[in-house]
Short mmCIF file of N, CA and C in Angstrom, two decimals:
data_model
loop_
_atom_site.label_atom_id
_atom_site.label_comp_id
_atom_site.label_asym_id
_atom_site.label_seq_id
_atom_site.Cartn_x
_atom_site.Cartn_y
_atom_site.Cartn_z
N MET A 1 -8.67 25.14 -26.47
CA MET A 1 -9.10 23.77 -26.52
C MET A 1 -7.99 22.87 -27.07
N LYS A 2 -7.25 23.38 -28.04
CA LYS A 2 -6.17 22.61 -28.64
C LYS A 2 -5.09 22.31 -27.60
N THR A 3 -4.77 23.28 -26.78
CA THR A 3 -3.77 23.08 -25.72
C THR A 3 -4.25 22.05 -24.73
N TYR A 4 -5.52 22.16 -24.37
CA TYR A 4 -6.10 21.20 -23.42
C TYR A 4 -6.04 19.78 -23.97
N LEU A 5 -6.48 19.58 -25.18
CA LEU A 5 -6.45 18.25 -25.79
C LEU A 5 -5.02 17.78 -26.05
N GLY A 6 -4.12 18.71 -26.32
CA GLY A 6 -2.72 18.36 -26.55
C GLY A 6 -2.05 17.75 -25.32
N LYS A 7 -2.50 18.15 -24.15
CA LYS A 7 -1.94 17.60 -22.91
C LYS A 7 -2.20 16.09 -22.79
N MET A 8 -3.24 15.64 -23.44
CA MET A 8 -3.64 14.23 -23.32
C MET A 8 -2.78 13.31 -24.18
N ARG A 9 -2.00 13.87 -25.07
CA ARG A 9 -1.12 13.06 -25.92
C ARG A 9 0.04 12.47 -25.12
N GLY A 10 0.43 13.16 -24.08
CA GLY A 10 1.59 12.72 -23.31
C GLY A 10 2.87 13.05 -24.05
N GLN A 11 3.96 12.57 -23.54
CA GLN A 11 5.26 12.81 -24.16
C GLN A 11 5.97 11.49 -24.33
N ARG A 12 6.85 11.46 -25.30
CA ARG A 12 7.67 10.25 -25.48
C ARG A 12 8.66 10.18 -24.33
N ARG A 13 8.84 8.98 -23.85
CA ARG A 13 9.74 8.80 -22.72
C ARG A 13 10.48 7.49 -22.89
N LYS A 14 11.74 7.55 -22.67
CA LYS A 14 12.53 6.33 -22.74
C LYS A 14 12.40 5.62 -21.39
N ARG A 15 11.96 4.39 -21.44
CA ARG A 15 11.75 3.62 -20.22
C ARG A 15 13.01 2.83 -19.89
N ALA A 16 13.39 2.91 -18.65
CA ALA A 16 14.55 2.15 -18.19
C ALA A 16 14.18 0.68 -18.12
N ARG A 17 15.07 -0.14 -18.58
CA ARG A 17 14.86 -1.59 -18.52
C ARG A 17 15.13 -2.09 -17.11
N VAL A 18 14.31 -3.00 -16.65
CA VAL A 18 14.53 -3.63 -15.36
C VAL A 18 15.28 -4.92 -15.62
N GLY A 19 16.41 -5.07 -14.98
CA GLY A 19 17.21 -6.28 -15.14
C GLY A 19 16.59 -7.46 -14.43
N TRP A 20 17.00 -8.65 -14.83
CA TRP A 20 16.44 -9.86 -14.23
C TRP A 20 16.78 -9.97 -12.75
N GLN A 21 17.93 -9.44 -12.34
CA GLN A 21 18.30 -9.52 -10.93
C GLN A 21 17.39 -8.65 -10.07
N ASP A 22 17.11 -7.45 -10.58
CA ASP A 22 16.22 -6.56 -9.84
C ASP A 22 14.81 -7.15 -9.78
N ALA A 23 14.36 -7.70 -10.89
CA ALA A 23 13.04 -8.34 -10.92
C ALA A 23 12.98 -9.53 -9.96
N LEU A 24 14.07 -10.27 -9.88
CA LEU A 24 14.13 -11.41 -8.97
C LEU A 24 14.04 -10.95 -7.51
N TRP A 25 14.76 -9.88 -7.16
CA TRP A 25 14.68 -9.35 -5.79
C TRP A 25 13.26 -8.88 -5.48
N SER A 26 12.60 -8.26 -6.46
CA SER A 26 11.22 -7.83 -6.26
C SER A 26 10.32 -9.03 -6.01
N TRP A 27 10.53 -10.09 -6.78
CA TRP A 27 9.74 -11.30 -6.60
C TRP A 27 9.97 -11.90 -5.22
N ILE A 28 11.22 -11.99 -4.81
CA ILE A 28 11.54 -12.56 -3.50
C ILE A 28 10.85 -11.76 -2.39
N GLY A 29 10.93 -10.45 -2.47
CA GLY A 29 10.29 -9.62 -1.46
C GLY A 29 8.78 -9.78 -1.45
N ALA A 30 8.16 -9.71 -2.63
CA ALA A 30 6.70 -9.82 -2.71
C ALA A 30 6.23 -11.19 -2.24
N PHE A 31 6.93 -12.23 -2.65
CA PHE A 31 6.55 -13.58 -2.23
C PHE A 31 6.70 -13.73 -0.71
N THR A 32 7.82 -13.31 -0.18
CA THR A 32 8.07 -13.45 1.25
C THR A 32 7.08 -12.64 2.07
N GLY A 33 6.86 -11.39 1.67
CA GLY A 33 5.92 -10.54 2.40
C GLY A 33 4.51 -11.11 2.44
N MET A 34 4.01 -11.53 1.28
CA MET A 34 2.66 -12.07 1.24
C MET A 34 2.59 -13.45 1.90
N ALA A 35 3.66 -14.24 1.78
CA ALA A 35 3.67 -15.56 2.41
C ALA A 35 3.59 -15.44 3.93
N VAL A 36 4.33 -14.49 4.49
CA VAL A 36 4.30 -14.29 5.94
C VAL A 36 2.90 -13.86 6.38
N ILE A 37 2.32 -12.92 5.67
CA ILE A 37 0.98 -12.45 6.03
C ILE A 37 -0.04 -13.58 5.89
N CYS A 38 0.03 -14.33 4.80
CA CYS A 38 -0.92 -15.43 4.60
C CYS A 38 -0.72 -16.53 5.62
N TRP A 39 0.53 -16.84 5.95
CA TRP A 39 0.80 -17.86 6.96
C TRP A 39 0.27 -17.42 8.32
N LEU A 40 0.56 -16.19 8.71
CA LEU A 40 0.05 -15.69 9.99
C LEU A 40 -1.47 -15.70 10.01
N SER A 41 -2.07 -15.34 8.90
CA SER A 41 -3.52 -15.29 8.82
C SER A 41 -4.14 -16.68 8.99
N SER A 42 -3.52 -17.68 8.39
CA SER A 42 -4.11 -19.03 8.46
C SER A 42 -3.68 -19.81 9.69
N ALA A 43 -2.46 -19.62 10.16
CA ALA A 43 -1.95 -20.45 11.24
C ALA A 43 -2.08 -19.82 12.62
N TRP A 44 -1.89 -18.54 12.70
CA TRP A 44 -1.81 -17.91 14.02
C TRP A 44 -3.01 -17.03 14.31
N LEU A 45 -3.40 -16.25 13.34
CA LEU A 45 -4.52 -15.32 13.54
C LEU A 45 -5.73 -15.78 12.73
N SER A 46 -6.05 -17.04 12.81
CA SER A 46 -7.10 -17.59 11.96
C SER A 46 -8.47 -16.97 12.22
N GLN A 47 -8.66 -16.38 13.39
CA GLN A 47 -9.94 -15.74 13.69
C GLN A 47 -9.96 -14.26 13.28
N GLN A 48 -8.82 -13.74 12.84
CA GLN A 48 -8.72 -12.33 12.47
C GLN A 48 -8.52 -12.19 10.97
N LEU A 49 -9.00 -11.13 10.43
CA LEU A 49 -8.76 -10.79 9.03
C LEU A 49 -7.39 -10.14 8.94
N LEU A 50 -6.48 -10.71 8.17
CA LEU A 50 -5.16 -10.11 8.01
C LEU A 50 -4.84 -9.86 6.54
N ILE A 51 -5.51 -10.53 5.64
CA ILE A 51 -5.23 -10.38 4.22
C ILE A 51 -6.22 -9.38 3.63
N VAL A 52 -5.68 -8.30 3.07
CA VAL A 52 -6.48 -7.24 2.48
C VAL A 52 -5.97 -6.99 1.07
N GLY A 53 -6.87 -6.75 0.15
CA GLY A 53 -6.49 -6.56 -1.25
C GLY A 53 -5.47 -5.46 -1.48
N SER A 54 -5.50 -4.42 -0.69
CA SER A 54 -4.56 -3.32 -0.88
C SER A 54 -3.11 -3.73 -0.64
N PHE A 55 -2.89 -4.85 0.07
CA PHE A 55 -1.53 -5.32 0.31
C PHE A 55 -0.85 -5.78 -0.99
N GLY A 56 -1.62 -6.21 -1.96
CA GLY A 56 -1.03 -6.56 -3.25
C GLY A 56 -0.39 -5.35 -3.91
N ALA A 57 -1.09 -4.23 -3.88
CA ALA A 57 -0.55 -3.00 -4.46
C ALA A 57 0.61 -2.46 -3.63
N THR A 58 0.52 -2.60 -2.32
CA THR A 58 1.64 -2.20 -1.46
C THR A 58 2.88 -3.00 -1.81
N SER A 59 2.72 -4.29 -2.08
CA SER A 59 3.85 -5.14 -2.47
C SER A 59 4.54 -4.62 -3.72
N VAL A 60 3.77 -4.19 -4.69
CA VAL A 60 4.37 -3.66 -5.92
C VAL A 60 5.25 -2.46 -5.58
N LEU A 61 4.76 -1.58 -4.75
CA LEU A 61 5.52 -0.38 -4.43
C LEU A 61 6.77 -0.67 -3.60
N ILE A 62 6.63 -1.40 -2.51
CA ILE A 62 7.78 -1.55 -1.61
C ILE A 62 8.82 -2.55 -2.10
N TYR A 63 8.44 -3.45 -3.00
CA TYR A 63 9.41 -4.42 -3.50
C TYR A 63 9.88 -4.12 -4.92
N ALA A 64 9.00 -3.60 -5.78
CA ALA A 64 9.38 -3.34 -7.17
C ALA A 64 9.76 -1.88 -7.42
N ALA A 65 9.33 -0.98 -6.56
CA ALA A 65 9.67 0.44 -6.71
C ALA A 65 10.05 1.03 -5.36
N PRO A 66 11.04 0.44 -4.68
CA PRO A 66 11.36 0.87 -3.32
C PRO A 66 11.88 2.30 -3.22
N GLU A 67 12.30 2.89 -4.34
CA GLU A 67 12.78 4.27 -4.32
C GLU A 67 11.65 5.29 -4.41
N SER A 68 10.45 4.84 -4.74
CA SER A 68 9.31 5.73 -4.89
C SER A 68 8.94 6.39 -3.55
N PRO A 69 8.57 7.66 -3.58
CA PRO A 69 8.10 8.29 -2.34
C PRO A 69 6.89 7.55 -1.75
N PHE A 70 6.05 6.99 -2.62
CA PHE A 70 4.87 6.27 -2.16
C PHE A 70 5.20 4.98 -1.42
N ALA A 71 6.45 4.51 -1.57
CA ALA A 71 6.87 3.25 -0.95
C ALA A 71 7.61 3.44 0.36
N GLN A 72 7.84 4.66 0.78
CA GLN A 72 8.61 4.91 2.00
C GLN A 72 7.77 4.57 3.23
N PRO A 73 8.42 4.11 4.30
CA PRO A 73 7.68 3.60 5.46
C PRO A 73 6.60 4.53 6.03
N SER A 74 6.88 5.81 6.15
CA SER A 74 5.86 6.71 6.71
C SER A 74 4.63 6.75 5.81
N HIS A 75 4.83 6.69 4.53
CA HIS A 75 3.70 6.70 3.59
C HIS A 75 2.92 5.40 3.68
N VAL A 76 3.65 4.29 3.69
CA VAL A 76 2.99 2.98 3.73
C VAL A 76 2.16 2.84 5.00
N LEU A 77 2.76 3.10 6.13
CA LEU A 77 2.08 2.88 7.40
C LEU A 77 1.00 3.93 7.68
N PHE A 78 1.41 5.19 7.69
CA PHE A 78 0.46 6.24 8.08
C PHE A 78 -0.58 6.53 7.00
N GLY A 79 -0.17 6.49 5.74
CA GLY A 79 -1.13 6.71 4.66
C GLY A 79 -2.20 5.63 4.65
N SER A 80 -1.78 4.39 4.86
CA SER A 80 -2.74 3.27 4.87
C SER A 80 -3.66 3.33 6.09
N MET A 81 -3.08 3.57 7.27
CA MET A 81 -3.90 3.59 8.48
C MET A 81 -4.85 4.78 8.51
N LEU A 82 -4.37 5.95 8.09
CA LEU A 82 -5.23 7.13 8.02
C LEU A 82 -6.40 6.87 7.08
N SER A 83 -6.10 6.33 5.92
CA SER A 83 -7.14 6.06 4.93
C SER A 83 -8.13 5.02 5.43
N ALA A 84 -7.63 3.98 6.08
CA ALA A 84 -8.52 2.95 6.63
C ALA A 84 -9.46 3.56 7.67
N GLY A 85 -8.92 4.45 8.51
CA GLY A 85 -9.77 5.12 9.50
C GLY A 85 -10.83 5.99 8.85
N ILE A 86 -10.47 6.69 7.81
CA ILE A 86 -11.44 7.50 7.07
C ILE A 86 -12.52 6.60 6.47
N GLY A 87 -12.11 5.46 5.94
CA GLY A 87 -13.07 4.52 5.38
C GLY A 87 -14.04 3.99 6.43
N VAL A 88 -13.52 3.66 7.61
CA VAL A 88 -14.38 3.19 8.70
C VAL A 88 -15.38 4.27 9.09
N ALA A 89 -14.92 5.51 9.20
CA ALA A 89 -15.82 6.62 9.56
C ALA A 89 -16.92 6.79 8.52
N CYS A 90 -16.54 6.73 7.25
CA CYS A 90 -17.54 6.87 6.18
C CYS A 90 -18.57 5.75 6.25
N TYR A 91 -18.11 4.52 6.50
CA TYR A 91 -19.05 3.40 6.60
C TYR A 91 -19.98 3.59 7.79
N GLN A 92 -19.42 3.98 8.93
CA GLN A 92 -20.26 4.11 10.12
C GLN A 92 -21.26 5.25 10.01
N LEU A 93 -20.89 6.31 9.29
CA LEU A 93 -21.80 7.44 9.13
C LEU A 93 -22.83 7.23 8.02
N LEU A 94 -22.40 6.59 6.93
CA LEU A 94 -23.25 6.53 5.74
C LEU A 94 -23.55 5.13 5.23
N GLY A 95 -23.02 4.11 5.90
CA GLY A 95 -23.26 2.75 5.45
C GLY A 95 -22.54 2.45 4.14
N THR A 96 -22.99 1.40 3.49
CA THR A 96 -22.41 1.01 2.20
C THR A 96 -23.25 1.64 1.11
N SER A 97 -22.77 2.74 0.60
CA SER A 97 -23.50 3.45 -0.46
C SER A 97 -22.47 4.04 -1.42
N PRO A 98 -22.93 4.38 -2.61
CA PRO A 98 -22.00 5.03 -3.55
C PRO A 98 -21.39 6.31 -2.97
N LEU A 99 -22.18 7.08 -2.23
CA LEU A 99 -21.67 8.31 -1.62
C LEU A 99 -20.60 7.99 -0.59
N SER A 100 -20.85 6.99 0.25
CA SER A 100 -19.88 6.61 1.27
C SER A 100 -18.58 6.13 0.65
N MET A 101 -18.66 5.32 -0.41
CA MET A 101 -17.46 4.84 -1.07
C MET A 101 -16.68 5.98 -1.72
N SER A 102 -17.41 6.88 -2.38
CA SER A 102 -16.77 8.03 -3.02
C SER A 102 -16.09 8.94 -2.00
N LEU A 103 -16.77 9.18 -0.90
CA LEU A 103 -16.18 10.01 0.15
C LEU A 103 -14.98 9.33 0.80
N ALA A 104 -15.05 8.02 1.01
CA ALA A 104 -13.94 7.31 1.63
C ALA A 104 -12.67 7.46 0.80
N VAL A 105 -12.79 7.25 -0.51
CA VAL A 105 -11.62 7.35 -1.38
C VAL A 105 -11.14 8.80 -1.48
N SER A 106 -12.06 9.72 -1.75
CA SER A 106 -11.64 11.11 -1.97
C SER A 106 -11.11 11.76 -0.69
N LEU A 107 -11.72 11.47 0.44
CA LEU A 107 -11.23 12.04 1.70
C LEU A 107 -9.89 11.42 2.09
N SER A 108 -9.67 10.15 1.76
CA SER A 108 -8.37 9.55 2.06
C SER A 108 -7.28 10.17 1.20
N VAL A 109 -7.60 10.46 -0.06
CA VAL A 109 -6.63 11.16 -0.92
C VAL A 109 -6.31 12.52 -0.32
N LEU A 110 -7.33 13.25 0.07
CA LEU A 110 -7.13 14.57 0.69
C LEU A 110 -6.30 14.45 1.97
N GLY A 111 -6.67 13.53 2.83
CA GLY A 111 -5.95 13.36 4.10
C GLY A 111 -4.49 12.98 3.90
N MET A 112 -4.23 12.07 2.95
CA MET A 112 -2.84 11.67 2.70
C MET A 112 -2.03 12.82 2.12
N GLN A 113 -2.65 13.61 1.24
CA GLN A 113 -1.92 14.75 0.68
C GLN A 113 -1.61 15.78 1.75
N LEU A 114 -2.57 16.07 2.60
CA LEU A 114 -2.36 17.09 3.63
C LEU A 114 -1.35 16.65 4.68
N THR A 115 -1.21 15.34 4.90
CA THR A 115 -0.26 14.84 5.89
C THR A 115 1.06 14.37 5.25
N HIS A 116 1.18 14.55 3.96
CA HIS A 116 2.39 14.15 3.21
C HIS A 116 2.70 12.66 3.39
N THR A 117 1.65 11.84 3.33
CA THR A 117 1.81 10.39 3.46
C THR A 117 1.08 9.66 2.34
N VAL A 118 1.15 10.17 1.12
CA VAL A 118 0.42 9.57 0.01
C VAL A 118 0.96 8.16 -0.27
N HIS A 119 0.07 7.22 -0.20
CA HIS A 119 0.34 5.81 -0.51
C HIS A 119 -0.89 5.31 -1.27
N PRO A 120 -0.83 5.17 -2.59
CA PRO A 120 -2.02 4.82 -3.37
C PRO A 120 -2.84 3.64 -2.83
N PRO A 121 -2.21 2.56 -2.34
CA PRO A 121 -3.04 1.50 -1.77
C PRO A 121 -3.85 1.93 -0.55
N GLY A 122 -3.49 3.05 0.05
CA GLY A 122 -4.28 3.57 1.17
C GLY A 122 -5.70 3.88 0.75
N ALA A 123 -5.88 4.43 -0.44
CA ALA A 123 -7.23 4.70 -0.93
C ALA A 123 -8.00 3.40 -1.11
N ALA A 124 -7.31 2.34 -1.51
CA ALA A 124 -7.96 1.04 -1.61
C ALA A 124 -8.38 0.54 -0.23
N ALA A 125 -7.54 0.76 0.77
CA ALA A 125 -7.89 0.37 2.14
C ALA A 125 -9.14 1.11 2.61
N ALA A 126 -9.27 2.37 2.22
CA ALA A 126 -10.47 3.14 2.57
C ALA A 126 -11.70 2.57 1.89
N LEU A 127 -11.58 2.24 0.62
CA LEU A 127 -12.70 1.67 -0.13
C LEU A 127 -13.09 0.31 0.44
N ILE A 128 -12.10 -0.51 0.79
CA ILE A 128 -12.38 -1.83 1.37
C ILE A 128 -13.11 -1.68 2.70
N ALA A 129 -12.79 -0.64 3.47
CA ALA A 129 -13.47 -0.41 4.75
C ALA A 129 -14.97 -0.23 4.56
N VAL A 130 -15.36 0.34 3.43
CA VAL A 130 -16.77 0.57 3.16
C VAL A 130 -17.39 -0.61 2.42
N ALA A 131 -16.73 -1.10 1.40
CA ALA A 131 -17.31 -2.11 0.51
C ALA A 131 -16.85 -3.53 0.83
N GLY A 132 -16.05 -3.71 1.87
CA GLY A 132 -15.43 -4.99 2.15
C GLY A 132 -16.32 -6.08 2.69
N GLY A 133 -17.51 -5.79 3.05
CA GLY A 133 -18.42 -6.82 3.54
C GLY A 133 -18.39 -6.99 5.05
N ALA A 134 -19.13 -7.98 5.50
CA ALA A 134 -19.34 -8.19 6.93
C ALA A 134 -18.05 -8.45 7.70
N SER A 135 -17.12 -9.21 7.12
CA SER A 135 -15.88 -9.51 7.85
C SER A 135 -15.08 -8.26 8.14
N VAL A 136 -15.12 -7.29 7.25
CA VAL A 136 -14.42 -6.02 7.47
C VAL A 136 -15.24 -5.14 8.40
N HIS A 137 -16.53 -5.06 8.18
CA HIS A 137 -17.39 -4.19 8.99
C HIS A 137 -17.40 -4.60 10.45
N GLN A 138 -17.28 -5.90 10.73
CA GLN A 138 -17.26 -6.38 12.12
C GLN A 138 -16.04 -5.88 12.88
N LEU A 139 -14.96 -5.60 12.16
CA LEU A 139 -13.75 -5.11 12.81
C LEU A 139 -13.92 -3.69 13.34
N GLY A 140 -14.78 -2.91 12.71
CA GLY A 140 -15.00 -1.54 13.14
C GLY A 140 -13.71 -0.74 13.18
N TRP A 141 -13.47 -0.07 14.31
CA TRP A 141 -12.28 0.77 14.45
C TRP A 141 -10.99 -0.03 14.63
N TRP A 142 -11.08 -1.34 14.73
CA TRP A 142 -9.88 -2.18 14.75
C TRP A 142 -9.28 -2.31 13.35
N TYR A 143 -10.08 -2.13 12.31
CA TYR A 143 -9.61 -2.31 10.94
C TYR A 143 -8.34 -1.51 10.61
N PRO A 144 -8.24 -0.24 10.99
CA PRO A 144 -6.98 0.48 10.70
C PRO A 144 -5.76 -0.12 11.41
N LEU A 145 -5.98 -0.77 12.56
CA LEU A 145 -4.87 -1.36 13.31
C LEU A 145 -4.57 -2.79 12.87
N LEU A 146 -5.59 -3.61 12.77
CA LEU A 146 -5.45 -5.00 12.36
C LEU A 146 -6.60 -5.31 11.42
N PRO A 147 -6.35 -5.38 10.20
CA PRO A 147 -5.19 -5.84 9.48
C PRO A 147 -4.26 -4.75 8.92
N ILE A 148 -4.75 -3.54 8.72
CA ILE A 148 -3.97 -2.55 7.95
C ILE A 148 -2.64 -2.21 8.63
N GLY A 149 -2.66 -1.78 9.86
CA GLY A 149 -1.42 -1.38 10.54
C GLY A 149 -0.47 -2.55 10.73
N ALA A 150 -0.96 -3.65 11.28
CA ALA A 150 -0.10 -4.81 11.53
C ALA A 150 0.45 -5.38 10.23
N GLY A 151 -0.40 -5.50 9.21
CA GLY A 151 0.07 -6.01 7.93
C GLY A 151 1.11 -5.10 7.29
N SER A 152 0.90 -3.80 7.40
CA SER A 152 1.87 -2.85 6.85
C SER A 152 3.21 -2.95 7.56
N VAL A 153 3.18 -3.07 8.88
CA VAL A 153 4.43 -3.20 9.64
C VAL A 153 5.17 -4.47 9.23
N LEU A 154 4.47 -5.58 9.13
CA LEU A 154 5.11 -6.83 8.71
C LEU A 154 5.73 -6.70 7.32
N MET A 155 4.99 -6.12 6.39
CA MET A 155 5.51 -5.98 5.03
C MET A 155 6.70 -5.03 5.00
N LEU A 156 6.68 -3.98 5.81
CA LEU A 156 7.81 -3.05 5.87
C LEU A 156 9.06 -3.71 6.44
N ILE A 157 8.89 -4.51 7.47
CA ILE A 157 10.05 -5.22 8.04
C ILE A 157 10.68 -6.12 6.98
N ILE A 158 9.85 -6.85 6.27
CA ILE A 158 10.37 -7.73 5.22
C ILE A 158 11.00 -6.92 4.09
N ALA A 159 10.39 -5.79 3.73
CA ALA A 159 10.96 -4.94 2.68
C ALA A 159 12.33 -4.41 3.08
N ILE A 160 12.48 -4.01 4.32
CA ILE A 160 13.78 -3.52 4.80
C ILE A 160 14.81 -4.63 4.76
N LEU A 161 14.44 -5.82 5.20
CA LEU A 161 15.37 -6.94 5.20
C LEU A 161 15.74 -7.40 3.80
N VAL A 162 14.75 -7.60 2.94
CA VAL A 162 15.00 -8.15 1.60
C VAL A 162 15.64 -7.12 0.68
N ASN A 163 15.10 -5.92 0.64
CA ASN A 163 15.64 -4.91 -0.29
C ASN A 163 17.09 -4.58 -0.01
N ASN A 164 17.51 -4.64 1.23
CA ASN A 164 18.89 -4.30 1.57
C ASN A 164 19.86 -5.47 1.40
N LEU A 165 19.36 -6.65 1.07
CA LEU A 165 20.24 -7.77 0.76
C LEU A 165 20.97 -7.56 -0.56
N ALA A 166 20.29 -6.93 -1.51
CA ALA A 166 20.90 -6.66 -2.81
C ALA A 166 21.85 -5.47 -2.69
N ARG A 167 23.00 -5.58 -3.33
CA ARG A 167 23.99 -4.49 -3.25
C ARG A 167 23.49 -3.19 -3.87
N HIS A 168 22.70 -3.30 -4.91
CA HIS A 168 22.27 -2.12 -5.66
C HIS A 168 20.98 -1.51 -5.12
N ARG A 169 20.42 -2.05 -4.06
CA ARG A 169 19.18 -1.52 -3.50
C ARG A 169 19.43 -0.93 -2.12
N ARG A 170 18.62 0.07 -1.81
CA ARG A 170 18.67 0.69 -0.49
C ARG A 170 17.22 1.01 -0.11
N TYR A 171 16.82 0.57 1.04
CA TYR A 171 15.45 0.84 1.49
C TYR A 171 15.45 0.92 3.01
N PRO A 172 14.84 1.93 3.55
CA PRO A 172 14.13 3.04 2.91
C PRO A 172 15.06 4.17 2.51
N ASN A 173 14.55 5.04 1.67
CA ASN A 173 15.30 6.26 1.32
C ASN A 173 15.14 7.29 2.43
N TYR A 174 14.01 7.28 3.11
CA TYR A 174 13.76 8.13 4.28
C TYR A 174 12.61 7.51 5.06
N TRP A 175 12.49 7.93 6.29
CA TRP A 175 11.43 7.40 7.14
C TRP A 175 10.25 8.35 7.13
#
């Protein structure tokens, strides 16, 4: 029991400081990515849902932690779309229920791990597919493609363009 409880203490770790230049590049990327999605949503695709809460978390990964495995393009795109599809299936089979929400998240985690495409916001996309309300439910099987797939592609394009403007950044590390 002592060993088990001891694991919960964690370990001391020296945290690397983020410089103002790196933080500024992260801000530029996050602002640009979300601005493009919001502009497209309001001006061009006003009848379609394009803004999804999981895109906020995706922004953190691809702009502030572009070296993370969770931020690499295959993870962002396929992890998110796979999870969104799992969420749609759970909603269509079980409706909006605690069981459906729990299965959507847990099955998306399982699916992303088995396909080596873990992207934490993907689990949020799965949950949104179930709990997102009428505007999400009306999309049905389109939800994994638009907004999740299209939004992910747009954000990835911007991440590739913005992250590589800085000399000290490289994105992606792999596809």
